[in-house]
Coordinates of C-alpha atoms in Angstrom, one line a residue:
Chain A
X1 CA 3.9 19.8 9.7
X2 CA 2.4 17.1 11.8
X3 CA 3.2 13.6 13.2
X4 CA 1.3 12.2 10.2
X5 CA 3.8 13.6 7.8
X6 CA 6.3 11.1 9.1
X7 CA 3.9 8.2 8.4
X8 CA 3.3 9.5 4.9
X9 CA 7.1 10.0 4.2
X10 CA 7.9 6.5 5.5
X11 CA 5.2 5.0 3.2
X12 CA 6.1 6.9 0.0
X13 CA 6.4 3.7 -2.1
X14 CA 5.1 3.8 -5.6
X15 CA 4.4 0.2 -6.7
X16 CA 4.3 1.2 -10.4
X17 CA 8.1 1.9 -10.3
X18 CA 8.9 -1.8 -9.5
X19 CA 8.5 -5.3 -10.8
X20 CA 7.8 -8.2 -8.3
X21 CA 10.7 -10.5 -7.5
X22 CA 9.7 -14.1 -6.7
X23 CA 11.5 -16.9 -5.0
X24 CA 9.9 -20.4 -4.7
X25 CA 6.7 -18.9 -6.1
X26 CA 6.5 -16.3 -3.3
X27 CA 6.9 -12.6 -4.0
X28 CA 9.8 -11.6 -1.7
X29 CA 10.9 -8.4 -3.2
X30 CA 10.4 -5.6 -5.8
X31 CA 13.1 -4.5 -8.3
X32 CA 13.0 -1.0 -9.7
X33 CA 12.1 -1.0 -13.4
X34 CA 15.2 0.9 -14.5
X35 CA 17.5 -1.7 -12.9
X36 CA 16.0 -4.8 -14.5
X37 CA 18.2 -4.7 -17.6
X38 CA 21.2 -5.1 -15.3
X39 CA 20.0 -8.6 -14.5
X40 CA 19.8 -9.8 -18.1
X41 CA 23.5 -10.5 -18.0
X42 CA 22.8 -13.3 -15.5
X43 CA 20.5 -15.6 -17.4
X44 CA 21.6 -18.6 -15.3
X45 CA 20.2 -16.9 -12.2
X46 CA 17.1 -14.9 -13.3
X47 CA 14.1 -15.5 -15.5
X48 CA 12.8 -12.0 -16.5
X49 CA 9.1 -12.2 -17.3
X50 CA 7.0 -9.1 -18.3
X51 CA 5.1 -9.1 -14.9
X52 CA 7.7 -10.5 -12.6
X53 CA 11.3 -11.7 -12.1
X54 CA 12.0 -15.1 -10.7
X55 CA 15.0 -17.2 -9.8
X56 CA 16.0 -19.6 -12.6
X57 CA 14.8 -23.3 -12.4
X58 CA 17.2 -25.5 -10.5
X59 CA 17.9 -22.8 -7.8
X60 CA 15.7 -24.7 -5.4
X61 CA 17.3 -24.7 -2.0
X62 CA 18.7 -22.2 0.4
X63 CA 22.4 -22.9 -0.4
X64 CA 22.1 -22.8 -4.2
X65 CA 19.9 -19.6 -4.2
X66 CA 22.2 -17.8 -1.8
X67 CA 25.3 -18.8 -3.8
X68 CA 23.8 -17.6 -7.1
X69 CA 22.6 -14.3 -5.6
X70 CA 26.0 -13.7 -4.0
X71 CA 27.7 -14.1 -7.4
X72 CA 25.3 -11.6 -9.1
X73 CA 25.4 -9.1 -6.2
X74 CA 29.2 -9.2 -6.0
X75 CA 29.4 -8.5 -9.7
X76 CA 27.1 -5.5 -9.3
X77 CA 29.1 -4.4 -6.3
X78 CA 32.2 -4.4 -8.4
X79 CA 30.4 -2.1 -10.8
X80 CA 29.9 0.4 -8.0
X81 CA 26.5 -0.7 -6.4
X82 CA 26.2 -1.4 -2.7
X83 CA 28.9 0.9 -1.2
X84 CA 27.7 -0.2 2.2
X85 CA 28.6 -3.9 1.6
X86 CA 29.9 -5.2 5.0
X87 CA 29.6 -9.0 4.7
X88 CA 26.6 -9.1 7.0
X89 CA 23.8 -11.4 5.8
X90 CA 20.1 -11.2 6.3
X91 CA 17.4 -13.7 5.6
X92 CA 15.0 -13.4 2.6
X93 CA 11.6 -14.6 3.4
X94 CA 8.0 -13.4 3.0
X95 CA 7.0 -13.1 6.6
X96 CA 8.8 -13.0 9.9
X97 CA 8.9 -16.5 11.3
X98 CA 9.0 -18.2 7.9
X99 CA 11.9 -20.5 6.9
X100 CA 14.5 -18.3 5.1
X101 CA 14.5 -19.0 1.3
X102 CA 18.0 -17.6 0.9
X103 CA 20.4 -15.1 2.4
X104 CA 21.8 -11.9 0.9
X105 CA 24.2 -9.3 2.0
X106 CA 22.4 -6.6 4.0
X107 CA 23.3 -3.7 1.6
X108 CA 21.5 -5.5 -1.3
X109 CA 18.2 -5.7 0.5
X110 CA 16.7 -2.5 -0.6
X111 CA 17.9 -3.0 -4.2
X112 CA 16.0 -6.2 -4.2
X113 CA 13.1 -4.7 -2.3
X114 CA 13.2 -7.6 0.2
X115 CA 11.5 -7.1 3.5
X116 CA 13.8 -6.6 6.4
X117 CA 13.4 -6.7 10.2
X118 CA 15.2 -4.9 13.0
X119 CA 15.0 -3.9 16.6
X120 CA 14.7 -0.3 18.0
X121 CA 15.2 0.4 21.7
X122 CA 13.7 3.4 23.4
X123 CA 16.1 4.2 26.3
X124 CA 14.1 5.7 29.1
X125 CA 15.2 7.4 32.3
X126 CA 12.8 8.6 35.0
X127 CA 14.3 11.5 36.9
X128 CA 13.5 14.9 38.3
X129 CA 9.9 13.8 38.3
X130 CA 9.7 13.4 34.5
X131 CA 10.4 10.9 31.7
X132 CA 13.5 11.3 29.6
X133 CA 14.7 9.5 26.5
X134 CA 18.3 8.8 25.4
X135 CA 18.8 10.2 21.8
X136 CA 21.7 9.1 19.6
X137 CA 23.2 11.2 16.9
X138 CA 24.5 9.0 14.0
X139 CA 28.2 9.4 13.1
X140 CA 29.0 11.9 10.3
X141 CA 30.9 9.1 8.4
X142 CA 28.0 6.6 8.5
X143 CA 27.0 5.3 5.1
X144 CA 23.3 5.9 5.7
X145 CA 21.6 9.0 7.2
X146 CA 24.9 10.5 8.6
X147 CA 24.5 13.0 11.4
X148 CA 20.8 12.4 11.9
X149 CA 19.1 11.7 15.2
X150 CA 18.4 8.1 16.1
X151 CA 16.9 5.9 18.8
X152 CA 19.4 5.0 21.6
X153 CA 20.0 1.6 20.0
X154 CA 18.8 0.1 16.7
X155 CA 19.9 -2.6 14.4
X156 CA 18.9 -4.7 11.5
X157 CA 18.2 -8.4 12.2
X158 CA 21.0 -10.6 10.8
X159 CA 20.3 -14.2 9.8
X160 CA 20.5 -16.7 12.7
X161 CA 20.1 -14.4 15.6
X162 CA 17.1 -14.2 17.9
X163 CA 15.7 -10.7 18.7
X164 CA 17.0 -10.6 22.2
X165 CA 20.3 -11.9 21.0
X166 CA 20.5 -9.0 18.6
X167 CA 19.4 -6.6 21.3
X168 CA 22.3 -7.8 23.5
X169 CA 24.8 -7.4 20.6
X170 CA 23.6 -4.0 19.5
X171 CA 23.3 -2.6 23.0
X172 CA 27.0 -3.6 23.6
X173 CA 28.3 -2.3 20.2
X174 CA 26.3 0.9 20.0
X175 CA 25.9 2.1 23.6
X176 CA 28.1 -0.1 25.8
X177 CA 25.1 -1.4 27.7
X178 CA 25.9 -4.5 29.7
X179 CA 23.9 -7.6 29.1
X180 CA 22.2 -7.5 32.5
X181 CA 20.7 -4.2 31.6
X182 CA 20.1 -4.9 27.9
X183 CA 18.0 -8.0 28.8
X184 CA 15.6 -5.7 30.7
X185 CA 14.4 -4.4 27.3
X186 CA 10.6 -5.1 27.1
X187 CA 8.9 -5.9 23.8
X188 CA 6.3 -3.4 23.0
X189 CA 5.1 -4.2 19.4
X190 CA 6.0 -3.5 15.8
X191 CA 6.0 -0.7 13.3
X192 CA 5.6 -1.6 9.6
X193 CA 6.1 0.6 6.5
X194 CA 7.3 0.6 3.0
X195 CA 9.8 3.3 2.1
X196 CA 11.1 4.2 -1.4
X197 CA 14.5 6.0 -1.7
X198 CA 17.6 6.2 -3.9
X199 CA 18.6 2.7 -2.8
X200 CA 15.4 1.0 -3.9
X201 CA 12.5 0.1 -1.5
X202 CA 12.4 -1.0 2.1
X203 CA 9.3 -2.9 3.2
X204 CA 10.5 -2.9 6.8
X205 CA 9.1 -4.2 10.1
X206 CA 10.9 -2.9 13.2
X207 CA 10.3 -4.5 16.6
X208 CA 10.0 -1.8 19.3
X209 CA 11.4 -2.3 22.8
X210 CA 11.3 0.0 25.9
X211 CA 14.3 -0.1 28.2
X212 CA 14.2 1.8 31.5
X213 CA 17.8 2.6 32.4
X214 CA 19.3 3.5 35.8
X215 CA 19.5 7.3 36.2
X216 CA 23.2 7.1 36.7
X217 CA 23.9 5.1 33.5
X218 CA 25.3 6.9 30.4
X219 CA 25.5 5.1 27.0
X220 CA 28.9 5.2 25.3
X221 CA 29.4 4.2 21.7
X222 CA 32.0 1.5 21.0
X223 CA 31.7 0.8 17.2
X224 CA 32.1 4.3 15.8
X225 CA 28.5 4.5 14.4
X226 CA 27.3 7.0 17.0
X227 CA 28.7 10.5 17.4
X228 CA 27.1 11.3 20.7
X229 CA 24.2 10.5 23.1
X230 CA 22.0 13.1 24.8
X231 CA 19.3 12.6 27.4
X232 CA 16.3 14.7 26.4
X233 CA 13.0 15.4 28.3
X234 CA 10.3 13.4 26.5
X235 CA 8.5 16.7 25.7
X236 CA 11.6 17.8 23.7
X237 CA 11.6 14.5 21.8
X238 CA 7.9 14.9 21.1
X239 CA 8.2 18.4 19.7
X240 CA 11.3 17.6 17.6
X241 CA 9.4 14.7 16.0
X242 CA 6.3 16.8 15.5
X243 CA 8.1 19.8 14.0
X244 CA 11.1 18.4 12.1
X245 CA 12.8 15.7 10.0
X246 CA 15.8 15.7 12.4
X247 CA 15.4 12.0 13.2
X248 CA 16.2 9.3 10.7
X249 CA 12.8 8.7 9.0
X250 CA 11.9 5.4 10.7
X251 CA 12.9 6.5 14.2
X252 CA 10.0 9.1 14.0
X253 CA 7.6 6.1 13.7
X254 CA 9.2 4.3 16.6
X255 CA 8.9 7.4 18.7
X256 CA 5.3 8.2 17.6
X257 CA 4.4 4.6 18.6
X258 CA 6.1 5.1 21.9
X259 CA 4.2 8.3 22.6
X260 CA 0.9 6.6 21.7
X261 CA 1.5 3.6 23.9
X262 CA 2.5 5.9 26.8
X263 CA -0.5 8.2 26.5
X264 CA 1.5 11.2 25.5
X265 CA -0.5 11.4 22.2
X266 CA -4.2 11.3 23.0
X267 CA -7.3 10.9 20.8
X268 CA -9.1 13.8 22.6
X269 CA -6.4 16.3 21.5
X270 CA -4.6 14.8 18.4
X271 CA -6.9 15.0 15.4
X272 CA -4.8 12.4 13.4
X273 CA -4.9 9.9 16.3
X274 CA -6.7 7.1 14.4
X275 CA -4.6 7.6 11.2
X276 CA -1.4 7.5 13.3
X277 CA -2.4 4.3 15.2
X278 CA -3.4 2.4 12.0
X279 CA -0.7 4.1 9.8
X280 CA 2.1 2.7 12.0
X281 CA 1.2 -0.9 10.9
X282 CA 1.0 -0.6 7.1
X283 CA 1.8 -3.7 5.1
X284 CA 1.8 -3.3 1.3
Chain B
X1 CA -6.4 -22.6 19.7
X2 CA -4.2 -19.5 19.7
X3 CA -4.4 -15.8 20.2
X4 CA -4.7 -15.4 16.5
X5 CA -8.0 -17.2 16.5
X6 CA -9.5 -14.2 18.3
X7 CA -8.3 -11.8 15.6
X8 CA -9.7 -14.1 12.9
X9 CA -13.1 -14.4 14.7
X10 CA -13.3 -10.6 15.2
X11 CA -12.6 -10.1 11.5
X12 CA -15.0 -12.7 10.0
X13 CA -16.8 -10.1 7.8
X14 CA -17.8 -11.3 4.3
X15 CA -18.2 -8.3 2.2
X16 CA -20.2 -10.2 -0.4
X17 CA -23.1 -10.5 2.0
X18 CA -23.6 -6.7 2.1
X19 CA -24.4 -3.7 -0.1
X20 CA -22.7 -0.4 0.7
X21 CA -24.7 2.4 2.3
X22 CA -23.7 5.9 1.4
X23 CA -24.5 9.3 2.9
X24 CA -23.4 12.5 1.2
X25 CA -21.4 10.5 -1.3
X26 CA -19.4 8.6 1.4
X27 CA -19.8 4.9 2.2
X28 CA -20.6 4.9 5.9
X29 CA -22.2 1.5 6.3
X30 CA -23.1 -1.9 4.8
X31 CA -26.6 -3.4 4.8
X32 CA -27.1 -7.2 4.6
X33 CA -28.5 -8.2 1.2
X34 CA -31.4 -10.1 2.7
X35 CA -32.6 -6.9 4.5
X36 CA -32.5 -4.5 1.6
X37 CA -36.1 -5.3 0.6
X38 CA -37.3 -4.0 3.9
X39 CA -36.1 -0.5 2.9
X40 CA -38.2 -0.4 -0.3
X41 CA -41.2 0.7 1.7
X42 CA -39.4 3.9 2.6
X43 CA -38.9 5.4 -0.9
X44 CA -38.8 9.0 0.6
X45 CA -35.7 8.1 2.5
X46 CA -33.7 5.6 0.4
X47 CA -32.5 5.3 -3.2
X48 CA -31.8 1.6 -3.7
X49 CA -29.3 1.1 -6.6
X50 CA -27.9 -2.2 -7.7
X51 CA -24.5 -1.5 -6.3
X52 CA -25.3 0.7 -3.3
X53 CA -28.0 2.3 -1.2
X54 CA -28.1 6.0 -0.7
X55 CA -30.2 8.5 1.2
X56 CA -32.8 10.2 -0.9
X57 CA -32.0 13.6 -2.5
X58 CA -33.0 16.5 -0.2
X59 CA -31.8 14.7 2.9
X60 CA -28.8 17.0 2.9
X61 CA -28.1 18.0 6.5
X62 CA -27.6 16.4 9.9
X63 CA -31.1 17.2 11.2
X64 CA -33.1 16.0 8.1
X65 CA -31.0 12.8 7.7
X66 CA -31.3 12.0 11.4
X67 CA -35.0 12.6 11.5
X68 CA -35.6 10.5 8.4
X69 CA -33.5 7.6 9.7
X70 CA -35.2 7.8 13.1
X71 CA -38.6 7.4 11.4
X72 CA -37.5 4.3 9.4
X73 CA -35.7 2.7 12.3
X74 CA -38.6 3.2 14.6
X75 CA -40.9 1.5 12.1
X76 CA -38.5 -1.4 11.9
X77 CA -38.2 -1.5 15.6
X78 CA -42.0 -1.7 15.9
X79 CA -41.8 -4.8 13.6
X80 CA -39.4 -6.4 16.1
X81 CA -36.0 -5.3 15.1
X82 CA -33.6 -3.7 17.6
X83 CA -34.6 -5.2 20.9
X84 CA -31.8 -3.3 22.5
X85 CA -33.2 0.2 21.6
X86 CA -32.4 2.5 24.5
X87 CA -32.7 6.0 23.1
X88 CA -28.9 6.4 23.1
X89 CA -27.6 8.1 19.9
X90 CA -24.3 7.6 18.1
X91 CA -22.7 9.6 15.3
X92 CA -22.6 8.3 11.8
X93 CA -19.4 9.3 10.0
X94 CA -16.7 7.7 7.9
X95 CA -13.7 8.4 10.2
X96 CA -13.2 9.3 13.8
X97 CA -12.8 13.1 13.9
X98 CA -15.1 13.8 10.9
X99 CA -18.1 16.0 11.3
X100 CA -21.1 13.6 12.0
X101 CA -23.3 13.2 8.9
X102 CA -26.3 12.2 11.1
X103 CA -27.1 10.4 14.3
X104 CA -28.8 7.0 14.8
X105 CA -29.9 5.0 17.8
X106 CA -27.1 2.8 19.0
X107 CA -29.0 -0.5 18.5
X108 CA -29.4 0.2 14.7
X109 CA -25.7 0.7 14.1
X110 CA -24.8 -2.9 13.3
X111 CA -27.9 -3.3 11.1
X112 CA -26.7 -0.4 9.1
X113 CA -23.1 -1.6 9.3
X114 CA -22.0 1.9 10.5
X115 CA -18.6 2.2 12.1
X116 CA -18.7 2.7 15.8
X117 CA -16.2 3.7 18.4
X118 CA -15.8 3.0 22.1
X119 CA -13.5 3.0 25.1
X120 CA -12.1 -0.1 26.8
X121 CA -10.2 0.3 30.1
X122 CA -7.7 -2.2 31.4
X123 CA -8.0 -2.0 35.2
X124 CA -4.5 -2.9 36.6
X125 CA -3.4 -3.5 40.2
X126 CA 0.2 -4.1 41.2
X127 CA 0.4 -6.2 44.3
X128 CA 2.2 -9.2 45.8
X129 CA 5.0 -8.5 43.4
X130 CA 2.8 -9.1 40.3
X131 CA 0.5 -7.5 37.9
X132 CA -3.3 -8.2 38.2
X133 CA -6.2 -7.2 36.1
X134 CA -9.8 -6.5 37.1
X135 CA -12.2 -8.7 35.1
X136 CA -15.9 -8.0 34.8
X137 CA -18.6 -10.6 34.2
X138 CA -21.5 -9.2 32.1
X139 CA -24.9 -9.5 33.7
X140 CA -27.0 -12.5 32.7
X141 CA -29.8 -10.3 31.7
X142 CA -27.7 -8.1 29.4
X143 CA -29.0 -7.8 25.8
X144 CA -25.6 -8.6 24.2
X145 CA -23.1 -11.3 25.2
X146 CA -24.8 -12.0 28.6
X147 CA -22.6 -13.7 31.2
X148 CA -19.4 -13.4 29.2
X149 CA -16.2 -11.9 30.6
X150 CA -15.4 -8.3 29.9
X151 CA -12.8 -5.6 30.5
X152 CA -13.3 -3.7 33.8
X153 CA -15.0 -0.8 32.0
X154 CA -16.0 -0.5 28.4
X155 CA -18.6 1.6 26.6
X156 CA -19.7 2.8 23.2
X157 CA -19.0 6.4 22.3
X158 CA -22.2 8.4 22.3
X159 CA -22.6 11.5 20.1
X160 CA -21.4 14.7 21.7
X161 CA -19.1 13.3 24.4
X162 CA -15.3 13.4 24.4
X163 CA -13.4 10.2 25.1
X164 CA -12.3 11.2 28.6
X165 CA -15.9 12.4 29.3
X166 CA -17.2 9.0 28.3
X167 CA -14.5 7.2 30.5
X168 CA -15.6 9.2 33.5
X169 CA -19.3 8.4 32.8
X170 CA -18.7 4.7 32.2
X171 CA -16.3 4.3 35.1
X172 CA -19.0 5.7 37.4
X173 CA -21.8 3.7 36.0
X174 CA -20.1 0.3 35.5
X175 CA -17.6 0.2 38.3
X176 CA -18.3 3.1 40.8
X177 CA -14.8 4.5 40.1
X178 CA -14.6 8.2 41.2
X179 CA -13.7 10.8 38.8
X180 CA -10.3 11.5 40.4
X181 CA -9.3 7.9 39.7
X182 CA -11.0 7.6 36.3
X183 CA -9.1 10.5 34.9
X184 CA -5.8 8.7 35.6
X185 CA -6.7 6.4 32.6
X186 CA -3.9 6.6 30.2
X187 CA -4.5 6.4 26.4
X188 CA -2.6 3.5 24.9
X189 CA -3.8 3.1 21.3
X190 CA -6.6 1.6 19.2
X191 CA -7.9 -1.8 18.1
X192 CA -9.8 -2.0 14.8
X193 CA -11.8 -4.9 13.4
X194 CA -14.9 -5.8 11.3
X195 CA -17.2 -8.4 12.9
X196 CA -20.2 -10.0 11.2
X197 CA -22.9 -11.5 13.5
X198 CA -26.6 -12.0 13.6
X199 CA -27.2 -8.3 14.1
X200 CA -25.3 -7.3 11.0
X201 CA -21.7 -6.0 10.8
X202 CA -19.6 -4.0 13.3
X203 CA -16.7 -2.2 11.7
X204 CA -15.5 -1.0 15.2
X205 CA -12.6 0.9 16.5
X206 CA -12.0 0.8 20.3
X207 CA -9.7 3.2 22.1
X208 CA -7.7 1.3 24.7
X209 CA -6.8 2.8 28.1
X210 CA -4.7 1.5 31.0
X211 CA -5.8 2.5 34.5
X212 CA -3.6 1.6 37.4
X213 CA -5.9 1.3 40.5
X214 CA -5.0 1.6 44.1
X215 CA -4.5 -1.9 45.6
X216 CA -7.3 -1.3 48.1
X217 CA -9.9 -0.2 45.6
X218 CA -12.7 -2.6 44.6
X219 CA -15.0 -1.8 41.6
X220 CA -18.7 -2.1 42.3
X221 CA -21.3 -2.0 39.6
X222 CA -24.1 0.6 39.8
X223 CA -26.1 0.2 36.6
X224 CA -27.0 -3.5 36.7
X225 CA -24.9 -4.3 33.6
X226 CA -22.1 -6.2 35.5
X227 CA -22.7 -9.3 37.6
X228 CA -19.4 -9.3 39.4
X229 CA -15.8 -8.2 39.3
X230 CA -12.7 -10.4 40.0
X231 CA -9.1 -9.5 40.3
X232 CA -7.0 -12.0 38.3
X233 CA -3.2 -12.4 38.1
X234 CA -2.3 -11.3 34.6
X235 CA -1.0 -14.8 33.8
X236 CA -4.6 -16.2 34.4
X237 CA -6.0 -13.5 32.1
X238 CA -3.5 -14.4 29.4
X239 CA -4.2 -18.1 29.6
X240 CA -7.9 -17.6 29.5
X241 CA -7.6 -15.5 26.4
X242 CA -5.2 -17.9 24.8
X243 CA -7.3 -21.0 25.5
X244 CA -11.0 -19.9 25.4
X245 CA -13.8 -17.8 24.1
X246 CA -14.8 -16.9 27.6
X247 CA -14.4 -13.2 27.0
X248 CA -16.7 -11.1 24.8
X249 CA -15.0 -11.3 21.4
X250 CA -13.6 -7.8 21.2
X251 CA -12.2 -7.8 24.8
X252 CA -9.8 -10.6 23.7
X253 CA -8.3 -8.1 21.2
X254 CA -8.0 -5.4 23.8
X255 CA -6.2 -7.8 26.1
X256 CA -3.9 -9.2 23.4
X257 CA -3.0 -5.5 22.6
X258 CA -2.3 -5.0 26.3
X259 CA -0.1 -8.1 26.5
X260 CA 1.9 -7.0 23.5
X261 CA 2.3 -3.4 24.8
X262 CA 3.5 -4.7 28.1
X263 CA 6.0 -7.3 26.7
X264 CA 4.0 -10.3 28.0
X265 CA 3.7 -11.6 24.4
X266 CA 7.1 -11.5 22.8
X267 CA 8.3 -12.1 19.2
X268 CA 11.0 -14.5 20.3
X269 CA 8.5 -16.9 21.7
X270 CA 5.1 -16.2 20.0
X271 CA 5.1 -17.5 16.4
X272 CA 2.1 -15.3 15.4
X273 CA 3.6 -12.1 16.9
X274 CA 3.7 -10.1 13.6
X275 CA 0.2 -11.3 12.6
X276 CA -1.1 -10.3 16.0
X277 CA 0.5 -6.8 15.9
X278 CA -0.8 -6.0 12.5
X279 CA -4.0 -7.9 12.8
X280 CA -5.2 -5.7 15.7
X281 CA -5.4 -2.7 13.4
X282 CA -7.5 -4.0 10.5
X283 CA -9.5 -1.6 8.5
X284 CA -11.8 -2.9 5.8

């Protein structure tokens, strides 16, 4: 296998399996064809056209749209959808920086095919003359991707928080990183992909940050979502990404982007270099 | 103005002004509609179809294609095209890493709309507690973009050279940087754009490198292509890019990519952050 396999796997979306979902005239999601019939019971909320699904007329502001969606999504939840429902809300909008059109519970996002955003933090330590990266292993009981390898800290972007505010929160919860260290996280760009899976489709954009940690600091999980942390030489991280699917799918992309930015993947030696550089920024 | 204006300016290509140019069944260029008639005199070399231009049957290997193209391009040169003709050859191929289908003189590349590749090196100095960047001013007598600001070292990729080989060559010629310093250049990714201008169209991909230089090193031009070098605080570089078109158009993109990678442009404060990150990797 190769690094490029991770880009392909993360961008496995087949548009033909979905119908666009529009709010306020903007396509903000895609709903799987076999799920559309479940929305017919909610004629006050949805208009189901042959080529798209829209919110019903009258649902014309943030509050009314969010309330109507909440009612439908709760009904589906009570029928067994969305086992990961936690009462955490995310904005629905077409582009990062837009005014949110409504909010929905995080677990419903992929079902609706709404774009979501998040932060991933590469935790770096320089010691013994080399670069090392903190690797997390996700808890076995976690709803999504249990037991898989992960970036040191990562989290979806909830409504109403800035990126650095979310970094501070996630650093504290996931790795017990104090605020004075967390705020040293340095923005380093974005990865963008569109991933189809059992839950629906995730057209995600993840903001990447690098955080150089003191050599004597050890992350410690406080919210039960991480089983363990290990400090790996960067070469081991690189070979694990190159040769396996041990990391949660999107963490591979964050790490490939890191390796490119730090010159550890190089165009003179990596035949897929151009495809990797461009493939990390796909936008369907 | 804003950073995003540079991305827009670099990607001003209007496909409707051009007809595809195919070699061996692959579209490798685009020729401006008003120039196509000039190719009709060379019926041994071109087949001009309503929707594309192809090389004539029989031109089926690197040597025969290159020789036929050389003859046509020399004839056009003798009629006044290609004032920048220098006898430097570049590969014509669809993607970086492909086997070259033929070679053409560098100055004809934009006329043919063939993709070209190059290296740009951000020359960095850490001193007085801050980051500085070496900025070049192009010679007033230079054929293209005379007198404009430029990256410390930049150069198109000639046929037959590896990227690091080209870096070593360009570092020596443009800035008198010795090989033992030049080879410390660290690969950091790619920018990709498609720029239309008087010469034709440039669907370019530039490999970005960062090179941290000793604080006591001063670049010195040896080939007459650079008028002067100045060491600027990174904040001055950033504001110059944000507020002006003083840099050669594609250098703005290289610098914006640098600022993003180093956390000097941040998604919490730059409203165009996502458009910048994705816009630096456009591929028509």
